[in-house]
CSV table of C-alpha atoms and ligand atoms in Angstrom, one decimal:
chain,number,residue,atom,x,y,z
K,1,UNK,CA,137.2,58.3,72.8
K,2,UNK,CA,133.9,58.9,72.4
K,3,UNK,CA,132.1,55.9,72.9
K,4,UNK,CA,130.1,54.5,69.8
K,5,UNK,CA,125.9,54.8,70.4
K,6,UNK,CA,124.2,51.2,71.9
K,7,UNK,CA,122.5,51.1,69.1
K,8,UNK,CA,125.6,51.9,66.8
K,9,UNK,CA,127.5,48.0,68.1
K,10,UNK,CA,124.2,46.4,68.7
K,11,UNK,CA,124.0,46.8,64.8
K,12,UNK,CA,127.6,45.8,64.2
K,13,UNK,CA,127.3,42.8,66.7
K,14,UNK,CA,125.0,41.7,64.3
K,15,UNK,CA,126.2,42.1,61.2
K,16,UNK,CA,129.0,40.5,61.9
K,17,UNK,CA,127.7,37.6,63.3
K,18,UNK,CA,125.4,38.0,60.0
K,19,UNK,CA,128.5,37.5,58.1
K,20,UNK,CA,130.1,34.8,60.1
K,21,UNK,CA,127.4,32.7,60.3
K,22,UNK,CA,127.9,32.8,56.2
K,23,UNK,CA,131.5,32.4,56.2
K,24,UNK,CA,131.4,29.2,58.4
K,25,UNK,CA,128.1,27.9,56.6
K,26,UNK,CA,130.9,26.8,53.8
K,27,UNK,CA,132.8,24.8,56.0
K,28,UNK,CA,131.5,21.6,56.4
K,29,UNK,CA,132.1,20.9,60.3
K,30,UNK,CA,130.8,25.1,60.2
K,31,UNK,CA,127.5,24.0,61.5
K,32,UNK,CA,128.0,22.3,64.6
K,33,UNK,CA,131.3,25.0,65.5
K,34,UNK,CA,128.7,27.5,65.9
K,35,UNK,CA,126.0,24.8,67.8
K,36,UNK,CA,128.2,24.4,70.0
K,37,UNK,CA,130.5,27.4,70.3
K,38,UNK,CA,129.0,30.2,70.1
K,39,UNK,CA,125.3,29.8,69.9
K,40,UNK,CA,125.6,28.9,74.1
K,41,UNK,CA,126.2,32.3,74.8
K,42,UNK,CA,123.2,34.0,72.9
K,43,UNK,CA,120.9,30.9,74.6
K,44,UNK,CA,122.8,32.9,77.7
K,45,UNK,CA,122.4,36.4,76.5
K,46,UNK,CA,118.3,35.7,75.7
K,47,UNK,CA,117.9,34.0,79.8
K,48,UNK,CA,119.6,36.3,81.5
K,49,UNK,CA,117.1,38.9,79.9
K,50,UNK,CA,114.2,36.4,80.3
K,51,UNK,CA,116.2,36.5,83.8
K,52,UNK,CA,115.2,39.9,85.1
K,53,UNK,CA,111.3,40.3,83.6
K,54,UNK,CA,109.1,38.8,86.8
K,55,UNK,CA,111.8,40.6,88.8
K,56,UNK,CA,111.2,44.0,86.9
K,57,UNK,CA,107.1,44.4,86.6
K,58,UNK,CA,106.8,43.2,90.3
K,59,UNK,CA,109.0,46.0,91.5
K,60,UNK,CA,108.4,48.7,88.7
K,61,UNK,CA,104.5,47.4,88.6
K,62,UNK,CA,104.2,48.3,92.7
K,63,UNK,CA,105.8,51.3,92.9
K,64,UNK,CA,104.3,53.1,90.1
K,65,UNK,CA,101.2,52.0,90.8
K,66,UNK,CA,101.8,53.0,94.5
K,67,UNK,CA,102.3,56.2,93.3
K,68,UNK,CA,98.7,56.4,91.3
K,69,UNK,CA,97.9,57.0,94.7
K,70,UNK,CA,94.4,56.8,93.9
K,71,UNK,CA,92.6,53.7,92.4
K,72,UNK,CA,89.8,55.8,90.3
K,73,UNK,CA,93.2,57.2,88.8
K,74,UNK,CA,94.3,53.5,87.7
K,75,UNK,CA,91.0,52.6,86.9
K,76,UNK,CA,91.4,55.7,84.3
K,77,UNK,CA,94.5,54.8,83.4
K,78,UNK,CA,93.9,50.3,82.3
K,79,UNK,CA,91.0,51.7,80.3
K,80,UNK,CA,92.7,54.2,78.0
K,81,UNK,CA,95.8,52.0,77.3
K,82,UNK,CA,93.2,48.9,76.6
K,83,UNK,CA,91.3,50.4,75.2
K,84,UNK,CA,94.3,51.8,72.3
K,85,UNK,CA,95.7,49.1,72.2
K,86,UNK,CA,92.9,47.4,70.9
K,87,UNK,CA,92.9,50.4,68.5
K,88,UNK,CA,96.6,50.3,66.8
K,89,UNK,CA,95.6,46.2,66.9
K,90,UNK,CA,92.7,46.7,64.4
K,91,UNK,CA,94.6,49.4,62.7
K,92,UNK,CA,97.6,46.8,61.8
K,93,UNK,CA,94.7,43.9,61.2
K,94,UNK,CA,93.5,46.7,58.1
K,95,UNK,CA,96.6,47.5,57.2
K,96,UNK,CA,97.8,44.1,56.9
K,97,UNK,CA,94.3,43.2,54.7
K,98,UNK,CA,94.7,46.2,52.7
K,99,UNK,CA,98.2,44.7,52.3
K,100,UNK,CA,98.2,41.5,50.9
K,101,UNK,CA,94.8,41.9,48.6
K,102,UNK,CA,96.6,44.6,46.3
K,103,UNK,CA,100.1,42.1,46.2
K,104,UNK,CA,97.9,38.9,45.2
K,105,UNK,CA,101.4,37.6,46.8
K,106,UNK,CA,99.3,33.5,46.8
K,107,UNK,CA,99.4,33.7,42.8
K,108,UNK,CA,103.2,33.3,43.3
K,109,UNK,CA,102.8,30.7,44.3
K,110,UNK,CA,102.3,27.8,41.6
K,111,UNK,CA,101.1,24.2,42.3
K,112,UNK,CA,104.5,22.0,42.3
K,113,UNK,CA,106.4,24.7,45.0
K,114,UNK,CA,102.9,24.3,47.2
K,115,UNK,CA,103.0,21.4,47.1
K,116,UNK,CA,106.8,20.4,47.5
K,117,UNK,CA,106.1,22.7,50.4
K,118,UNK,CA,102.9,21.3,52.0
K,119,UNK,CA,105.8,18.6,51.8
K,120,UNK,CA,108.6,19.5,52.9
K,121,UNK,CA,107.3,21.5,56.2
K,122,UNK,CA,104.1,19.7,56.9
K,123,UNK,CA,105.9,18.0,60.0
K,124,UNK,CA,107.5,20.8,61.4
K,125,UNK,CA,104.6,22.4,61.6
K,126,UNK,CA,102.5,19.7,64.0
K,127,UNK,CA,104.1,21.2,67.0
K,128,UNK,CA,102.3,24.3,66.4
K,129,UNK,CA,98.8,23.2,65.6
K,130,UNK,CA,98.9,20.8,69.1
K,131,UNK,CA,100.0,23.9,70.7
K,132,UNK,CA,96.8,25.8,69.0
K,133,UNK,CA,94.6,22.2,70.0
K,134,UNK,CA,95.4,23.5,73.7
K,135,UNK,CA,94.5,26.6,73.7
K,136,UNK,CA,91.2,25.8,71.4
K,137,UNK,CA,90.1,23.9,73.9
K,138,UNK,CA,89.8,26.4,76.1
K,139,UNK,CA,86.8,27.8,77.6
K,140,UNK,CA,85.2,31.3,76.9
K,141,UNK,CA,86.4,32.8,80.1
K,142,UNK,CA,89.4,31.0,80.3
K,143,UNK,CA,91.1,34.1,80.1
K,144,UNK,CA,90.1,35.9,82.6
K,145,UNK,CA,90.4,32.4,84.8
K,146,UNK,CA,93.6,32.5,83.8
K,147,UNK,CA,94.6,36.2,85.2
K,148,UNK,CA,94.4,35.1,88.4
K,149,UNK,CA,97.7,32.5,89.6
K,150,UNK,CA,96.5,30.6,93.4
K,151,UNK,CA,99.9,30.2,94.7
K,152,UNK,CA,101.9,34.1,93.6
K,153,UNK,CA,105.5,31.8,93.7
K,154,UNK,CA,104.5,29.1,91.2
K,155,UNK,CA,102.9,32.0,88.9
K,156,UNK,CA,106.1,34.0,89.1
K,157,UNK,CA,108.0,30.6,87.9
K,158,UNK,CA,107.7,30.7,84.6
K,159,UNK,CA,107.7,33.2,82.2
K,160,UNK,CA,104.4,32.6,80.5
K,161,UNK,CA,102.8,34.0,83.5
K,162,UNK,CA,103.6,36.6,82.8
K,163,UNK,CA,100.0,38.5,83.3
K,164,UNK,CA,99.9,36.5,86.8
K,165,UNK,CA,103.1,37.9,87.7
K,166,UNK,CA,101.0,42.1,86.8
K,167,UNK,CA,97.8,40.8,88.3
K,168,UNK,CA,99.4,40.6,91.2
K,169,UNK,CA,101.8,43.5,91.4
K,170,UNK,CA,98.7,45.1,90.5
K,171,UNK,CA,96.6,43.9,93.8
K,172,UNK,CA,99.2,44.8,95.7
K,173,UNK,CA,100.6,48.4,94.7
K,174,UNK,CA,96.1,48.9,95.5
K,175,UNK,CA,96.7,47.5,99.4
K,176,UNK,CA,99.8,50.1,99.1
K,177,UNK,CA,97.1,52.9,99.0
K,178,UNK,CA,94.6,52.2,100.4
K,179,UNK,CA,96.9,51.4,103.9
K,180,UNK,CA,97.8,54.4,106.2
K,181,UNK,CA,101.0,56.1,104.6
K,182,UNK,CA,103.6,55.9,107.8
K,183,UNK,CA,102.9,52.0,107.2
K,184,UNK,CA,103.3,52.7,103.2
K,185,UNK,CA,106.2,54.7,103.0
K,186,UNK,CA,108.7,51.6,103.9
K,187,UNK,CA,107.4,49.4,101.6
K,188,UNK,CA,107.9,51.4,98.7
K,189,UNK,CA,111.5,53.6,100.0
K,190,UNK,CA,112.5,49.2,99.5
K,191,UNK,CA,110.8,48.7,96.0
K,192,UNK,CA,111.8,52.1,95.6
K,193,UNK,CA,115.8,50.8,95.8
K,194,UNK,CA,114.5,47.1,94.6
K,195,UNK,CA,114.2,48.6,90.9
K,196,UNK,CA,117.8,50.6,91.0
K,197,UNK,CA,118.9,47.4,91.5
K,198,UNK,CA,117.1,45.7,88.2
K,199,UNK,CA,117.6,48.2,86.8
K,200,UNK,CA,121.4,48.7,87.0
K,201,UNK,CA,121.4,44.7,86.2
K,202,UNK,CA,119.9,45.2,83.0
K,203,UNK,CA,122.2,47.7,82.3
K,204,UNK,CA,125.4,45.0,83.1
K,205,UNK,CA,124.0,43.0,80.5
K,206,UNK,CA,123.0,44.9,77.9
K,207,UNK,CA,126.0,45.5,78.3
K,208,UNK,CA,126.9,42.0,76.7
K,209,UNK,CA,124.2,42.9,74.0
K,210,UNK,CA,126.7,42.7,71.2
K,211,UNK,CA,128.3,39.7,71.4
K,212,UNK,CA,125.0,38.0,72.5
K,213,UNK,CA,123.2,39.4,69.7
K,214,UNK,CA,125.8,38.3,67.6
K,215,UNK,CA,126.0,35.1,68.6
K,216,UNK,CA,122.2,35.0,67.4
K,217,UNK,CA,122.4,36.5,64.1
K,218,UNK,CA,125.6,33.2,63.7
K,219,UNK,CA,124.0,30.5,65.3
K,220,UNK,CA,120.3,32.1,63.1
K,221,UNK,CA,122.0,32.1,59.4
K,222,UNK,CA,124.1,28.9,60.2
K,223,UNK,CA,120.0,26.9,60.8
K,224,UNK,CA,118.6,29.0,58.4
K,225,UNK,CA,117.2,27.3,55.4
K,226,UNK,CA,118.2,27.2,51.6
K,227,UNK,CA,117.8,30.3,49.7
K,228,UNK,CA,115.2,28.8,47.2
K,229,UNK,CA,113.2,28.8,49.2
K,230,UNK,CA,113.0,31.9,50.1
K,231,UNK,CA,112.9,32.7,46.0
K,232,UNK,CA,109.7,31.1,46.6
K,233,UNK,CA,107.7,33.1,49.0
K,234,UNK,CA,109.6,36.4,48.1
K,235,UNK,CA,106.4,38.3,47.5
K,236,UNK,CA,104.9,37.0,50.6
K,237,UNK,CA,107.7,38.0,53.0
K,238,UNK,CA,107.9,41.5,50.6
K,239,UNK,CA,104.2,42.3,51.4
K,240,UNK,CA,104.1,41.1,55.1
K,241,UNK,CA,107.6,43.9,55.1
K,242,UNK,CA,105.4,46.2,53.7
K,243,UNK,CA,102.9,46.2,56.5
K,244,UNK,CA,105.4,45.5,59.1
K,245,UNK,CA,107.4,49.5,58.1
K,246,UNK,CA,103.6,51.1,57.6
K,247,UNK,CA,102.9,50.3,61.2
K,248,UNK,CA,106.2,51.9,62.1
K,249,UNK,CA,105.7,55.1,60.0
K,250,UNK,CA,101.6,54.5,61.4
K,251,UNK,CA,103.1,54.6,65.3
K,252,UNK,CA,105.5,57.8,64.0
K,253,UNK,CA,103.0,59.4,63.0
K,254,UNK,CA,100.7,59.0,66.3
K,255,UNK,CA,103.4,60.6,68.4
K,256,UNK,CA,104.2,63.5,66.4
K,257,UNK,CA,100.3,64.5,66.6
K,258,UNK,CA,99.6,63.1,70.3
K,259,UNK,CA,103.2,63.8,71.7
K,260,UNK,CA,105.2,66.5,69.2
K,261,UNK,CA,107.8,64.3,69.3
K,262,UNK,CA,109.8,63.8,66.6
K,263,UNK,CA,110.2,61.0,64.5
K,264,UNK,CA,114.6,60.7,65.4
K,265,UNK,CA,113.1,61.3,68.9
K,266,UNK,CA,111.5,59.0,68.7
K,267,UNK,CA,113.1,56.4,67.1
K,268,UNK,CA,117.0,57.5,69.0
K,269,UNK,CA,115.1,57.1,71.9
K,270,UNK,CA,113.5,53.1,71.3
K,271,UNK,CA,116.2,52.4,69.2
K,272,UNK,CA,118.3,49.7,71.6
K,273,UNK,CA,114.9,47.5,71.7
K,274,UNK,CA,114.0,47.2,68.5
K,275,UNK,CA,117.0,45.6,67.5
K,276,UNK,CA,117.2,43.7,70.4
K,277,UNK,CA,113.6,42.8,69.4
K,278,UNK,CA,114.9,41.8,66.0
K,279,UNK,CA,117.6,39.2,67.6
K,280,UNK,CA,116.0,38.0,70.3
K,281,UNK,CA,112.4,37.3,68.3
K,282,UNK,CA,110.8,38.2,71.6
K,283,UNK,CA,109.0,41.1,73.6
K,284,UNK,CA,108.9,39.2,77.0
K,285,UNK,CA,112.8,39.0,76.8
K,286,UNK,CA,113.0,42.9,75.4
K,287,UNK,CA,110.9,44.2,78.1
K,288,UNK,CA,112.7,45.1,80.4
K,289,UNK,CA,115.2,47.0,77.9
K,290,UNK,CA,111.9,49.5,76.2
K,291,UNK,CA,110.8,49.9,80.0
K,292,UNK,CA,114.4,51.3,80.8
K,293,UNK,CA,114.5,52.9,77.1
K,294,UNK,CA,111.4,54.3,77.4
K,295,UNK,CA,111.6,56.3,80.9
K,296,UNK,CA,114.7,57.4,80.6
K,297,UNK,CA,116.0,58.5,76.8
K,298,UNK,CA,111.7,58.9,76.0
K,299,UNK,CA,110.7,61.0,78.8
K,300,UNK,CA,107.6,58.2,79.9
K,301,UNK,CA,107.0,58.8,83.4
K,302,UNK,CA,107.8,55.2,85.3
K,303,UNK,CA,104.0,55.2,87.0
K,304,UNK,CA,103.2,55.4,83.1
K,305,UNK,CA,106.3,53.7,81.5
K,306,UNK,CA,105.6,50.5,84.3
K,307,UNK,CA,102.2,50.0,83.4
K,308,UNK,CA,101.6,50.4,79.9
K,309,UNK,CA,104.3,48.8,79.4
K,310,UNK,CA,104.0,45.4,80.6
K,311,UNK,CA,100.7,45.2,80.1
K,312,UNK,CA,101.2,45.7,75.9
K,313,UNK,CA,104.3,43.7,76.0
K,314,UNK,CA,101.9,40.8,77.0
K,315,UNK,CA,98.4,41.8,75.0
K,316,UNK,CA,99.7,44.8,72.0
K,317,UNK,CA,101.0,42.6,69.7
K,318,UNK,CA,100.6,44.4,66.0
K,319,UNK,CA,102.9,42.8,64.6
K,320,UNK,CA,101.7,39.5,64.9
K,321,UNK,CA,97.5,40.3,64.0
K,322,UNK,CA,99.0,42.5,60.6
K,323,UNK,CA,101.6,39.1,60.4
K,324,UNK,CA,98.2,36.6,61.4
K,325,UNK,CA,96.1,38.9,58.6
K,326,UNK,CA,98.5,38.3,55.6
K,327,UNK,CA,99.4,34.4,56.0
K,328,UNK,CA,95.8,34.1,56.0
K,329,UNK,CA,95.0,35.1,53.0
K,330,UNK,CA,97.9,34.5,51.4
K,331,UNK,CA,97.7,30.5,52.7
K,332,UNK,CA,94.0,31.5,51.2
K,333,UNK,CA,94.8,32.8,47.6
K,334,UNK,CA,98.6,30.0,47.1
K,335,UNK,CA,95.1,27.0,47.8
K,336,UNK,CA,92.7,29.1,45.2
K,337,UNK,CA,89.7,30.2,47.9
K,338,UNK,CA,88.1,33.1,47.4
K,339,UNK,CA,87.5,34.9,50.7
K,340,UNK,CA,85.1,37.1,50.6
K,341,UNK,CA,84.3,40.3,52.2
K,342,UNK,CA,82.8,38.8,55.5
K,343,UNK,CA,85.9,36.6,55.9
K,344,UNK,CA,88.4,38.8,55.8
K,345,UNK,CA,86.5,40.9,58.3
K,346,UNK,CA,85.9,38.3,60.7
K,347,UNK,CA,89.6,37.8,60.3
K,348,UNK,CA,90.3,41.2,61.6
K,349,UNK,CA,88.5,40.2,65.0
K,350,UNK,CA,89.8,36.7,65.0
K,351,UNK,CA,93.5,38.2,64.1
K,352,UNK,CA,92.8,40.3,66.8
K,353,UNK,CA,91.7,38.1,70.0
K,354,UNK,CA,94.4,35.9,68.5
K,355,UNK,CA,97.2,38.6,68.6
K,356,UNK,CA,96.4,38.9,72.3
K,357,UNK,CA,96.5,35.3,73.3
K,358,UNK,CA,99.9,34.7,71.5
K,359,UNK,CA,103.1,35.0,74.1
K,360,UNK,CA,105.6,36.7,73.8
K,361,UNK,CA,108.2,34.3,72.4
K,362,UNK,CA,109.3,33.8,69.2
K,363,UNK,CA,107.2,31.9,67.3
K,364,UNK,CA,103.7,32.1,69.4
K,365,UNK,CA,102.1,34.2,66.6
K,366,UNK,CA,102.0,30.7,64.3
K,367,UNK,CA,100.7,29.1,67.1
K,368,UNK,CA,97.6,31.5,67.2
K,369,UNK,CA,97.6,31.8,63.7
K,370,UNK,CA,96.0,27.9,63.6
K,371,UNK,CA,92.8,29.6,65.1
K,372,UNK,CA,93.0,31.8,62.7
K,373,UNK,CA,93.1,29.7,59.8
K,374,UNK,CA,90.1,27.6,61.7
K,375,UNK,CA,87.6,30.4,62.2
K,376,UNK,CA,88.5,31.9,58.1
K,377,UNK,CA,88.2,28.1,56.9
K,378,UNK,CA,91.2,27.9,55.6
K,379,UNK,CA,93.2,24.9,55.7
K,380,UNK,CA,95.5,24.4,57.8
K,381,UNK,CA,98.2,22.5,56.1
K,382,UNK,CA,98.8,26.2,54.7
K,383,UNK,CA,100.7,26.6,57.9
K,384,UNK,CA,103.9,24.7,56.4
K,385,UNK,CA,103.7,26.9,53.0
K,386,UNK,CA,104.7,29.4,55.1
K,387,UNK,CA,107.1,27.9,58.0
K,388,UNK,CA,110.3,28.1,55.8
K,389,UNK,CA,110.2,32.2,56.3
K,390,UNK,CA,108.5,32.5,59.9
K,391,UNK,CA,111.8,33.2,62.0
K,392,UNK,CA,112.8,36.1,59.7
K,393,UNK,CA,109.3,37.7,60.1
K,394,UNK,CA,108.4,36.8,63.6
K,395,UNK,CA,111.8,38.9,64.4
K,396,UNK,CA,111.0,41.8,61.8
K,397,UNK,CA,107.1,42.3,64.1
K,398,UNK,CA,108.2,41.7,66.9
K,399,UNK,CA,110.1,44.8,66.2
K,400,UNK,CA,106.5,46.4,65.7
K,401,UNK,CA,105.2,44.4,69.0
K,402,UNK,CA,107.9,46.1,70.6
K,403,UNK,CA,107.6,49.8,69.5
K,404,UNK,CA,103.9,49.5,69.3
K,405,UNK,CA,104.2,48.9,73.3
K,406,UNK,CA,106.2,52.3,73.1
K,407,UNK,CA,104.0,54.3,71.1
K,408,UNK,CA,101.4,53.7,73.4
K,409,UNK,CA,102.9,54.7,76.2
K,410,UNK,CA,103.9,58.1,74.8
K,411,UNK,CA,100.8,58.0,74.0
K,412,UNK,CA,98.9,57.6,77.5
K,413,UNK,CA,101.8,59.5,79.0
K,414,UNK,CA,100.8,62.4,77.7
K,415,UNK,CA,97.2,62.3,77.8
K,416,UNK,CA,97.7,62.0,81.9
K,417,UNK,CA,100.2,65.1,82.1
K,418,UNK,CA,103.6,62.5,82.9
K,419,UNK,CA,105.7,63.2,79.9
K,420,UNK,CA,108.5,64.9,80.8
K,421,UNK,CA,112.3,66.2,79.3
K,422,UNK,CA,114.1,62.3,78.9
K,423,UNK,CA,116.7,61.9,81.7
K,424,UNK,CA,119.4,60.8,79.3
K,425,UNK,CA,120.1,63.0,76.7
K,426,UNK,CA,123.6,62.7,75.7
K,427,UNK,CA,122.4,60.1,73.1
K,428,UNK,CA,126.5,59.1,73.2
K,429,UNK,CA,126.0,58.4,77.3
K,430,UNK,CA,124.0,55.1,77.1
K,431,UNK,CA,123.4,54.5,80.0
K,432,UNK,CA,122.9,56.4,83.5
K,433,UNK,CA,123.1,54.4,86.0
Y,501,LIG,N1,107.5,36.8,68.9
Y,501,LIG,C1,106.7,37.5,68.8
Y,501,LIG,C2,107.2,38.8,69.9
Y,501,LIG,O1,108.0,38.1,71.0
Y,501,LIG,C3,104.9,37.0,69.3
Y,501,LIG,C4,105.0,35.8,67.6
Y,501,LIG,O2,104.5,37.2,66.6
Y,501,LIG,O3,105.3,35.6,67.0
Y,501,LIG,O4,105.9,39.6,70.2
């Protein structure tokens, strides 16, 4: 019997998870049962993916950088990558601002709904505000200072410190380029084998993906707030989703124009990573799968994928920046504020920076939104307005974050002449290892 393609397996897992969650939510004990007996399988699945992130970055980036053989190539590729990331983020924020100004979702919120939402959710948003205050207290060069770890074991022990691990791996790779070939060969061979082991581990984890996403979605459904609140915020949610969909269309077009690869090729290649991004709400947890798909199914050579994707997972969050722009203007509209063009242009800058500073984990975009609101003079209390629908929108924006990284990696690979034919051409043959 032909094996079902991975994205179908994951989709079926997700659908069954939602149905199971809805059924269980209708029983009195259902929520507890799901939380005690189903949710842990989802957590185990996410943990297994996160477990792979640091060794994957270390191994593949060291190998990738040392394969470039030339430091000037690395800095050229680095410059191009960062520039492309900034451009796509600015496009995302602009799309968000256009949609929110056209649709005006804030006007659909009545005074009483606004008061209800603020009184229901102010407490829940406090932890986001506290976290944002910590970020705001940092000096202007803190981000640069944080880039360099004082201890590599310490840095690798926290997934939050992904950029520090990336810094170490690039630095190590540069050292490897600079020593004589007969000495570096053994180290490179080691990392080559090491990478294969890690890729094999990802294959094994992905065997459990349908069960993992089933558990994650079942738990989300039983824990979600009442449907009435979703209704009140439906225009806002629709605006975000429309903006995010336009961003996906933008990537497809960008990939087609620059690499001549068809939309179906791109989407089929990246879809398992997108589904995982949706189920986990974390680009960091999805990174191992994104790397494997981009390399094996989209034809981006390892030297490029191993550099562009980990950097992208930490700094390029187009979905997050788009959402921050829409949310900021929505809150202003709901509070009856009129934002000037100048303030909205300011949002382009702050949302771009805030998305770069957001961690690749669930809910991180909301923490940095506090800073966007503060800069634009919009009341922070507005966070409570959007809290109820934040998780589903987080799931959607994470898809865009991951898709953006994959699209940019194809563009950079094309410009570096490192976009080949994918290793896996048969879609049913999900993994070759
Ligand atoms: N969950 C998002 C990600 O991991 C970040 C966010 O927007 O909250 O990419």
